[in-house]
């Protein structure tokens, strides 16, 4: 267990049996002509008309058709490479996406043809859920199957554990909240509330998130977010001397109205707080690794506009992004998993009440409605 003020730097060490790290992310359009094809990739199989996709794409068109996620990933890629080199960890880092270039299958093909045989995988999603974990594992299985169909021997891929409670992920968020509070007008700062935000998902998906023994109301998804929110709120209280009310709220709902999704929505929450006379709010996007479109539009644009309409002062704290402490945390995660794979005793770094997550997703973890092969788990066809 590490103190929250620790830098979580890890230490130079041996990465074997791994010979590469893959940064696996969602992807995003990089110009107006990319928006609809990108959304077609995201929604493939759902039968959504192109005209509806153009409507949804307005969020991207407001920003020139460019999602910030790809540049965020380029910055993280560079931070990882710098950290590895500085700490004498000789491990190449590659990048592949689920929905846009560089595509996962293309990246894995390049890695396999370059001779990589055992790959550690970092996804840009810190928590347990179908869309944040198992779907990436399904994407990996699809890509490995595509390589097999091409006559290329697929490498083994191992997904690194969930890092939501690693100090290198939590501490930068604490400092983001402190900076946001300091930026509020002095007359409202002391009474400011904290609104921890994450992506809303269907209740049914939340209830079955994590290993089967953790299934139930909210599942691991809600439990993990609450643990991180409590960690951040407690650290802010310790460093400011002010006890601030906080709540976990949700954003970016995209499903049919008749299907229950996690609530309350951030905009509804802002209205509620304003009605109670709360003087200011800091929105803390703990569910997001970087400032991608859900943060840029749903918080910085939509929620901020709602706050302005209410006359409620708000600030939005920073995501972790390419913070050097997060890059160092990734190095720690690689080294701990490598040591475990070598059969060595490993002390895993984690904060809060939940402890470190599992290395290998068990059978039944974050199940899909229709079962599909998934790599990097106990049920993987690619052991």
GROMACS .gro file of N, CA and C in nm, residues 10 23 77 233:
model
   12
   10UNK      N    1   0.789   0.335  -0.952
   10UNK     CA    2   0.835   0.204  -0.995
   10UNK      C    3   0.986   0.198  -0.992
   23UNK      N    4  -0.046   0.003  -2.650
   23UNK     CA    5  -0.143   0.100  -2.599
   23UNK      C    6  -0.269   0.084  -2.685
   77UNK      N    7   0.184   0.808  -2.551
   77UNK     CA    8   0.284   0.720  -2.613
   77UNK      C    9   0.425   0.775  -2.593
  233UNK      N   10  -1.167   1.275  -0.272
  233UNK     CA   11  -1.234   1.368  -0.179
  233UNK      C   12  -1.162   1.372  -0.045
   0.00000   0.00000   0.00000
